[in-house]
Amino acid sequence: MLKRTLWTLSLALLVTAACTPVSPPDEERSSYDAWQDDVKAALKGIDSYLDEHDSENAAIVLDIDNTALETEYHPGKANPPVLKAEKYARKLGMTVLIVTARKEHAKEKSLAELRAAGYSPDDICLREFEESKSKGKARCRKEFTEAGHEITANIGNRDTDFKGGYYDRAFQLPDYDGQLS
Ligand SMILES: [Mg+2]
């Protein structure tokens, strides 16, 4: 009788073990983790790059969506590796410039969002009515350059963040073929 009970118990345990996944799947978390790994890889070495390119007028440019902020994953929250780079640039005395495809009417809301997330932007340039994303962003960098800033690092995540020049080096985070804005 005891033997039979033990056998039944072992069988029950075996069945339970076989039916319990080793680690429960969590697609949202794993895609976020993969994104964070890719972001860190894209920004690898940025601190020493900024050290080497520090100058009186040095500035960094940040895109907002899915660059400074985790728009796709946690709207309004800072993207930690970018915030870390921003803080490092600021520590060196560099100017922090925001260049975004968001339109002019979103200026105050965007600045408030960035400040609430921990950023200290010195200035922001937004897209004008009917301007394409790449044209608007290039215009913004041109205006900042003409105002005396030397854009040493341009951090964004879409091809449109990098067309048209007016920066020394691109740090391109992933957009997964346009899936991330
Ligand atoms: Mg973006």
Coordinates of N, CA and C and ligand atoms in Angstrom, one line a residue:
M1 N 0.8 -1.2 0.0 CA 0.0 0.0 0.0 C 0.9 1.3 0.0
L2 N 1.9 1.3 1.0 CA 2.8 2.4 1.1 C 3.6 2.6 -0.2
K3 N 4.0 1.4 -0.8 CA 4.8 1.4 -2.0 C 4.0 2.1 -3.1
R4 N 2.7 1.6 -3.2 CA 1.9 2.2 -4.2 C 1.6 3.7 -4.1
T5 N 1.5 4.1 -2.8 CA 1.3 5.6 -2.6 C 2.5 6.4 -3.0
L6 N 3.7 5.8 -2.7 CA 4.9 6.5 -3.0 C 5.1 6.6 -4.5
W7 N 4.7 5.5 -5.2 CA 4.8 5.4 -6.7 C 3.9 6.5 -7.3
T8 N 2.7 6.6 -6.8 CA 1.7 7.5 -7.3 C 2.2 9.0 -7.1
L9 N 2.8 9.2 -5.9 CA 3.4 10.5 -5.5 C 4.5 10.9 -6.5
S10 N 5.4 9.9 -6.7 CA 6.6 10.2 -7.6 C 6.0 10.5 -9.0
L11 N 5.1 9.8 -9.5 CA 4.5 10.0 -10.8 C 3.9 11.4 -10.9
A12 N 3.2 11.8 -9.8 CA 2.5 13.1 -9.8 C 3.6 14.2 -9.9
L13 N 4.7 14.0 -9.1 CA 5.8 15.0 -9.1 C 6.4 15.1 -10.5
L14 N 6.6 13.9 -11.1 CA 7.2 13.9 -12.5 C 6.4 14.6 -13.5
V15 N 5.1 14.4 -13.4 CA 4.1 15.1 -14.3 C 4.2 16.6 -14.1
T16 N 4.2 17.0 -12.8 CA 4.2 18.4 -12.5 C 5.5 19.0 -13.1
A17 N 6.6 18.4 -12.8 CA 7.9 18.9 -13.3 C 7.9 19.1 -14.8
A18 N 7.4 18.0 -15.5 CA 7.4 18.1 -17.0 C 6.5 19.2 -17.5
C19 N 5.4 19.5 -16.8 CA 4.5 20.5 -17.3 C 4.9 22.0 -16.9
T20 N 5.9 22.1 -16.0 CA 6.3 23.5 -15.5 C 7.4 23.9 -16.4
P21 N 7.3 25.1 -17.1 CA 8.4 25.6 -17.9 C 9.6 26.0 -17.0
V22 N 10.8 25.8 -17.5 CA 12.0 26.1 -16.7 C 12.0 27.6 -16.3
S23 N 11.8 28.5 -17.4 CA 11.6 29.9 -17.1 C 10.4 30.4 -17.9
P24 N 9.5 31.0 -17.2 CA 8.3 31.3 -17.9 C 8.6 32.4 -19.0
P25 N 8.0 32.2 -20.2 CA 8.3 33.1 -21.3 C 7.7 34.5 -21.0
D26 N 8.4 35.5 -21.3 CA 7.9 36.9 -21.1 C 8.5 37.7 -22.2
E27 N 7.7 37.7 -23.3 CA 8.2 38.3 -24.6 C 8.5 39.8 -24.4
E28 N 7.6 40.5 -23.7 CA 7.8 42.0 -23.5 C 9.1 42.3 -22.9
R29 N 9.4 41.5 -21.8 CA 10.7 41.7 -21.1 C 11.9 41.3 -21.9
S30 N 11.8 40.2 -22.6 CA 13.0 39.8 -23.4 C 13.3 40.8 -24.5
S31 N 12.2 41.3 -25.2 CA 12.5 42.2 -26.3 C 13.1 43.5 -25.7
Y32 N 12.6 43.9 -24.6 CA 13.2 45.1 -23.9 C 14.7 44.9 -23.6
D33 N 15.0 43.7 -23.0 CA 16.4 43.4 -22.7 C 17.3 43.4 -23.9
A34 N 16.7 42.8 -25.0 CA 17.5 42.7 -26.2 C 17.8 44.1 -26.7
W35 N 16.8 45.0 -26.7 CA 16.9 46.4 -27.1 C 18.0 47.1 -26.2
Q36 N 17.9 46.9 -24.9 CA 18.9 47.5 -24.1 C 20.3 47.0 -24.4
D37 N 20.5 45.7 -24.7 CA 21.8 45.2 -25.1 C 22.3 45.9 -26.3
D38 N 21.4 46.1 -27.3 CA 21.8 46.7 -28.6 C 22.1 48.2 -28.4
V39 N 21.3 48.9 -27.5 CA 21.6 50.3 -27.2 C 23.0 50.4 -26.6
K40 N 23.3 49.6 -25.6 CA 24.6 49.6 -24.9 C 25.7 49.4 -25.9
A41 N 25.5 48.4 -26.8 CA 26.5 48.1 -27.8 C 26.8 49.3 -28.7
A42 N 25.7 50.0 -29.1 CA 25.8 51.2 -30.0 C 26.5 52.4 -29.3
L43 N 26.5 52.4 -28.0 CA 27.1 53.5 -27.2 C 28.4 53.1 -26.6
K44 N 28.9 51.9 -26.9 CA 30.1 51.5 -26.3 C 31.2 52.4 -26.7
G45 N 32.0 52.8 -25.6 CA 33.1 53.7 -25.8 C 32.8 55.2 -25.9
I46 N 31.5 55.5 -25.7 CA 31.2 57.0 -25.9 C 31.9 57.8 -24.9
D47 N 32.1 57.3 -23.7 CA 32.7 58.2 -22.6 C 34.1 58.6 -23.1
S48 N 34.9 57.6 -23.5 CA 36.3 57.9 -23.9 C 36.3 58.8 -25.2
Y49 N 35.3 58.6 -26.1 CA 35.2 59.4 -27.3 C 34.9 60.9 -26.8
L50 N 34.0 61.1 -25.9 CA 33.7 62.4 -25.4 C 34.9 63.0 -24.7
D51 N 35.6 62.2 -24.0 CA 36.9 62.7 -23.3 C 37.8 63.2 -24.4
E52 N 38.0 62.5 -25.5 CA 39.0 62.9 -26.5 C 38.5 64.1 -27.3
H53 N 37.2 64.3 -27.3 CA 36.7 65.4 -28.2 C 36.1 66.6 -27.4
D54 N 36.5 66.7 -26.2 CA 36.0 67.8 -25.4 C 36.7 69.1 -25.9
S55 N 35.8 70.1 -26.1 CA 36.4 71.4 -26.4 C 35.4 72.5 -25.9
E56 N 35.8 73.7 -26.0 CA 35.0 74.8 -25.4 C 33.5 74.8 -25.9
N57 N 33.4 74.6 -27.2 CA 32.0 74.7 -27.8 C 31.4 73.3 -28.0
A58 N 31.9 72.3 -27.4 CA 31.5 70.9 -27.7 C 30.0 70.7 -27.2
A59 N 29.2 70.0 -28.1 CA 27.9 69.7 -27.7 C 27.5 68.3 -28.2
I60 N 26.5 67.7 -27.5 CA 26.0 66.5 -28.0 C 24.5 66.7 -28.5
V61 N 24.1 66.0 -29.5 CA 22.7 66.1 -29.9 C 22.0 64.7 -29.6
L62 N 20.8 64.9 -29.0 CA 20.0 63.7 -28.7 C 18.7 63.8 -29.5
D63 N 18.3 62.6 -30.1 CA 16.9 62.5 -30.6 C 16.1 62.1 -29.3
I64 N 14.8 62.3 -29.4 CA 14.0 62.0 -28.2 C 13.4 60.5 -28.2
D65 N 12.6 60.2 -29.2 CA 11.9 59.0 -29.2 C 12.7 57.7 -29.5
N66 N 12.7 56.8 -28.5 CA 13.5 55.6 -28.5 C 15.0 55.9 -28.6
T67 N 15.4 57.1 -28.2 CA 16.8 57.4 -27.9 C 16.9 57.9 -26.5
A68 N 16.6 59.2 -26.3 CA 16.6 59.7 -24.9 C 15.6 59.0 -24.0
L69 N 14.4 58.8 -24.6 CA 13.3 58.2 -23.9 C 12.9 56.8 -24.4
E70 N 12.4 56.0 -23.6 CA 12.0 54.6 -24.0 C 10.6 54.6 -24.5
T71 N 10.3 55.4 -25.5 CA 9.0 55.7 -26.0 C 8.2 54.4 -26.3
E72 N 8.9 53.4 -26.9 CA 8.2 52.2 -27.3 C 7.9 51.3 -26.1
Y73 N 8.8 51.3 -25.2 CA 8.7 50.3 -24.1 C 8.1 50.9 -22.8
H74 N 8.6 52.1 -22.4 CA 8.1 52.7 -21.2 C 8.0 54.2 -21.5
P75 N 6.9 54.7 -22.1 CA 6.8 56.1 -22.5 C 7.1 57.0 -21.4
G76 N 8.0 58.0 -21.7 CA 8.3 59.0 -20.8 C 9.5 58.7 -19.9
K77 N 9.9 57.4 -19.9 CA 11.0 57.0 -19.0 C 12.3 57.2 -19.8
A78 N 13.4 57.6 -19.0 CA 14.7 57.7 -19.6 C 15.3 56.4 -20.1
N79 N 16.0 56.4 -21.2 CA 16.7 55.2 -21.7 C 18.0 55.3 -21.0
P80 N 18.3 54.4 -20.0 CA 19.4 54.5 -19.1 C 20.8 54.7 -19.7
P81 N 21.2 54.0 -20.8 CA 22.5 54.2 -21.3 C 22.7 55.6 -22.0
V82 N 21.6 56.1 -22.5 CA 21.6 57.5 -23.1 C 21.7 58.5 -22.0
L83 N 20.9 58.3 -21.0 CA 20.9 59.3 -19.8 C 22.3 59.3 -19.2
K84 N 22.9 58.1 -19.1 CA 24.3 58.0 -18.6 C 25.3 58.8 -19.5
A85 N 25.2 58.7 -20.8 CA 26.1 59.4 -21.7 C 25.8 60.9 -21.6
E86 N 24.5 61.3 -21.5 CA 24.2 62.7 -21.3 C 24.8 63.3 -20.1
K87 N 24.7 62.6 -19.0 CA 25.3 63.0 -17.7 C 26.8 63.2 -17.8
Y88 N 27.4 62.2 -18.5 CA 28.9 62.3 -18.7 C 29.3 63.5 -19.5
A89 N 28.6 63.8 -20.6 CA 28.8 64.9 -21.4 C 28.7 66.2 -20.6
R90 N 27.6 66.2 -19.8 CA 27.4 67.4 -19.0 C 28.5 67.6 -18.0
K91 N 29.0 66.5 -17.4 CA 30.1 66.6 -16.4 C 31.3 67.2 -17.1
L92 N 31.5 66.9 -18.4 CA 32.6 67.5 -19.1 C 32.4 68.9 -19.5
G93 N 31.2 69.4 -19.2 CA 30.9 70.8 -19.6 C 30.3 71.0 -20.9
M94 N 29.9 69.9 -21.6 CA 29.3 70.0 -22.9 C 27.9 70.4 -22.9
T95 N 27.4 71.0 -24.0 CA 26.0 71.5 -24.1 C 25.2 70.3 -24.6
V96 N 24.0 70.2 -24.1 CA 23.1 69.1 -24.5 C 22.0 69.7 -25.4
L97 N 21.9 69.3 -26.6 CA 21.0 69.8 -27.6 C 20.0 68.7 -28.0
I98 N 18.7 69.0 -28.0 CA 17.7 68.1 -28.4 C 17.3 68.4 -29.9
V99 N 17.3 67.4 -30.7 CA 16.8 67.5 -32.1 C 15.8 66.4 -32.3
T100 N 14.6 66.9 -32.6 CA 13.5 65.9 -32.7 C 12.6 66.1 -33.9
A101 N 12.0 65.0 -34.3 CA 11.0 65.1 -35.4 C 9.6 65.5 -34.9
R102 N 9.5 65.6 -33.6 CA 8.2 66.2 -33.0 C 8.1 67.6 -33.5
K103 N 6.8 68.0 -33.6 CA 6.6 69.4 -34.2 C 6.6 70.4 -33.1
E104 N 6.7 71.7 -33.6 CA 6.9 72.9 -32.7 C 5.8 72.9 -31.5
H105 N 4.6 72.5 -31.8 CA 3.6 72.6 -30.7 C 3.9 71.7 -29.5
A106 N 4.8 70.7 -29.7 CA 5.1 69.8 -28.7 C 6.4 70.2 -27.9
K107 N 6.8 71.5 -28.1 CA 8.1 71.9 -27.5 C 8.0 71.8 -25.9
E108 N 7.1 72.5 -25.3 CA 7.1 72.6 -23.8 C 6.8 71.2 -23.2
K109 N 5.9 70.4 -23.8 CA 5.6 69.1 -23.3 C 6.9 68.2 -23.4
S110 N 7.6 68.3 -24.5 CA 8.8 67.5 -24.7 C 9.9 67.8 -23.7
L111 N 10.1 69.2 -23.5 CA 11.1 69.6 -22.5 C 10.7 69.1 -21.1
A112 N 9.5 69.2 -20.8 CA 9.0 68.8 -19.5 C 9.2 67.3 -19.3
E113 N 8.9 66.5 -20.4 CA 9.1 65.1 -20.3 C 10.5 64.7 -20.1
L114 N 11.4 65.4 -20.8 CA 12.9 65.1 -20.7 C 13.4 65.5 -19.3
R115 N 13.0 66.6 -18.8 CA 13.4 67.0 -17.5 C 12.9 66.0 -16.4
A116 N 11.7 65.6 -16.6 CA 11.1 64.7 -15.6 C 11.8 63.4 -15.6
A117 N 12.4 63.0 -16.8 CA 13.1 61.8 -16.9 C 14.6 61.9 -16.4
G118 N 15.0 63.1 -16.1 CA 16.4 63.3 -15.6 C 17.3 64.0 -16.5
Y119 N 16.9 64.4 -17.7 CA 17.8 65.1 -18.6 C 17.8 66.6 -18.3
S120 N 18.9 67.2 -18.7 CA 19.1 68.7 -18.5 C 19.3 69.3 -19.9
P121 N 18.4 69.4 -20.7 CA 18.6 69.9 -22.1 C 18.9 71.4 -22.0
D122 N 19.8 71.9 -22.8 CA 20.1 73.3 -22.9 C 19.2 74.0 -24.0
D123 N 18.9 73.2 -25.0 CA 18.1 73.8 -26.1 C 17.4 72.7 -26.9
I124 N 16.4 73.0 -27.6 CA 15.6 72.0 -28.3 C 15.3 72.6 -29.7
C125 N 15.3 71.8 -30.7 CA 14.9 72.2 -32.1 C 14.0 71.2 -32.6
L126 N 12.8 71.6 -33.0 CA 11.7 70.7 -33.5 C 11.5 70.9 -35.0
R127 N 10.7 70.0 -35.5 CA 10.4 70.0 -37.0 C 9.3 71.0 -37.3
E128 N 9.5 71.7 -38.4 CA 8.6 72.7 -38.8 C 7.5 72.0 -39.7
F129 N 6.4 72.7 -39.8 CA 5.2 72.3 -40.6 C 5.7 71.8 -42.0
E130 N 5.3 70.6 -42.4 CA 5.6 70.0 -43.7 C 7.0 69.8 -44.0
E131 N 7.9 69.9 -43.0 CA 9.3 69.6 -43.2 C 9.5 68.1 -43.1
S132 N 10.3 67.5 -43.9 CA 10.6 66.0 -43.7 C 11.4 65.8 -42.5
K133 N 11.4 64.6 -42.0 CA 12.2 64.4 -40.7 C 13.7 64.6 -40.9
S134 N 14.2 64.1 -42.0 CA 15.7 64.3 -42.2 C 16.0 65.8 -42.5
K135 N 15.2 66.4 -43.3 CA 15.5 67.8 -43.6 C 15.4 68.7 -42.3
G136 N 14.3 68.4 -41.5 CA 14.1 69.2 -40.3 C 15.3 69.0 -39.3
K137 N 15.8 67.8 -39.2 CA 16.9 67.5 -38.3 C 18.2 68.1 -38.8
A138 N 18.4 68.0 -40.1 CA 19.6 68.6 -40.6 C 19.6 70.2 -40.4
R139 N 18.4 70.8 -40.7 CA 18.3 72.2 -40.4 C 18.6 72.6 -39.0
C140 N 18.1 71.8 -38.1 CA 18.3 72.0 -36.6 C 19.8 72.0 -36.3
R141 N 20.5 70.9 -36.8 CA 21.9 70.8 -36.5 C 22.7 72.0 -37.2
K142 N 22.3 72.4 -38.4 CA 22.9 73.5 -39.1 C 22.7 74.8 -38.2
E143 N 21.5 75.0 -37.7 CA 21.3 76.2 -36.9 C 22.1 76.2 -35.7
F144 N 22.2 75.0 -35.0 CA 23.0 74.9 -33.8 C 24.4 75.2 -34.1
T145 N 24.9 74.6 -35.2 CA 26.3 74.8 -35.6 C 26.6 76.3 -35.9
E146 N 25.7 76.9 -36.6 CA 25.9 78.3 -36.9 C 25.8 79.2 -35.7
A147 N 25.1 78.7 -34.7 CA 25.1 79.5 -33.4 C 26.4 79.3 -32.6
G148 N 27.3 78.5 -33.1 CA 28.6 78.3 -32.4 C 28.8 77.0 -31.7
H149 N 27.9 76.1 -31.8 CA 28.1 74.8 -31.1 C 28.8 73.9 -32.1
E150 N 29.7 73.0 -31.5 CA 30.3 72.0 -32.3 C 29.7 70.7 -31.9
I151 N 28.9 70.1 -32.8 CA 28.2 68.9 -32.4 C 29.2 67.7 -32.6
T152 N 29.7 67.2 -31.4 CA 30.7 66.2 -31.5 C 30.1 64.8 -31.6
A153 N 28.9 64.6 -30.9 CA 28.3 63.3 -31.0 C 26.8 63.5 -31.3
N154 N 26.3 62.8 -32.3 CA 24.9 62.8 -32.6 C 24.3 61.5 -32.3
I155 N 23.4 61.4 -31.3 CA 22.9 60.2 -30.9 C 21.4 60.1 -31.3
G156 N 21.1 59.1 -32.1 CA 19.7 58.9 -32.6 C 19.5 57.4 -32.9
N157 N 18.3 57.1 -33.5 CA 18.1 55.7 -33.8 C 17.5 55.5 -35.2
R158 N 17.4 56.5 -36.0 CA 16.8 56.3 -37.3 C 17.8 56.9 -38.3
D159 N 17.8 56.4 -39.6 CA 18.6 57.0 -40.6 C 18.4 58.5 -40.8
T160 N 17.1 58.9 -40.6 CA 16.8 60.3 -40.7 C 17.4 61.2 -39.7
D161 N 18.0 60.6 -38.6 CA 18.6 61.4 -37.6 C 20.1 61.7 -38.0
F162 N 20.5 61.1 -39.1 CA 21.9 61.3 -39.5 C 22.2 61.9 -40.9
K163 N 21.1 62.1 -41.6 CA 21.3 62.6 -43.0 C 21.6 64.1 -42.9
G164 N 22.5 64.6 -43.7 CA 22.7 66.1 -43.9 C 23.8 66.7 -43.1
G165 N 24.6 65.9 -42.4 CA 25.8 66.4 -41.8 C 25.6 67.2 -40.5
Y166 N 26.6 68.1 -40.3 CA 26.7 69.0 -39.1 C 26.8 68.2 -37.8
Y167 N 27.7 67.2 -37.8 CA 28.1 66.6 -36.6 C 29.4 65.8 -36.9
D168 N 30.1 65.4 -35.8 CA 31.4 64.7 -36.0 C 31.1 63.2 -36.1
R169 N 30.4 62.7 -35.1 CA 30.3 61.2 -35.1 C 28.8 60.8 -34.8
A170 N 28.4 59.8 -35.5 CA 27.0 59.3 -35.3 C 27.1 58.1 -34.3
F171 N 26.2 58.1 -33.3 CA 26.0 56.9 -32.5 C 24.6 56.5 -32.8
Q172 N 24.5 55.4 -33.6 CA 23.1 55.0 -34.0 C 22.6 53.8 -33.3
L173 N 21.5 54.1 -32.5 CA 20.9 53.0 -31.8 C 19.9 52.3 -32.7
P174 N 19.4 51.1 -32.4 CA 18.6 50.3 -33.3 C 17.2 51.0 -33.5
D175 N 16.7 50.8 -34.7 CA 15.3 51.1 -35.0 C 14.6 49.9 -35.5
Y176 N 15.3 48.8 -35.7 CA 14.8 47.5 -36.1 C 13.9 47.7 -37.4
D177 N 14.6 48.2 -38.4 CA 13.9 48.4 -39.7 C 12.7 49.3 -39.6
G178 N 12.8 50.3 -38.9 CA 11.7 51.3 -38.8 C 10.7 51.0 -37.8
Q179 N 10.8 49.9 -37.0 CA 9.8 49.6 -36.0 C 9.8 50.5 -34.9
L180 N 10.9 51.1 -34.5 CA 11.0 52.1 -33.4 C 11.1 53.5 -34.0
S181 N 10.2 54.4 -33.5 CA 10.2 55.7 -34.1 C 11.5 56.5 -33.6
Ligands
MG1 MG 13.9 58.2 -32.6

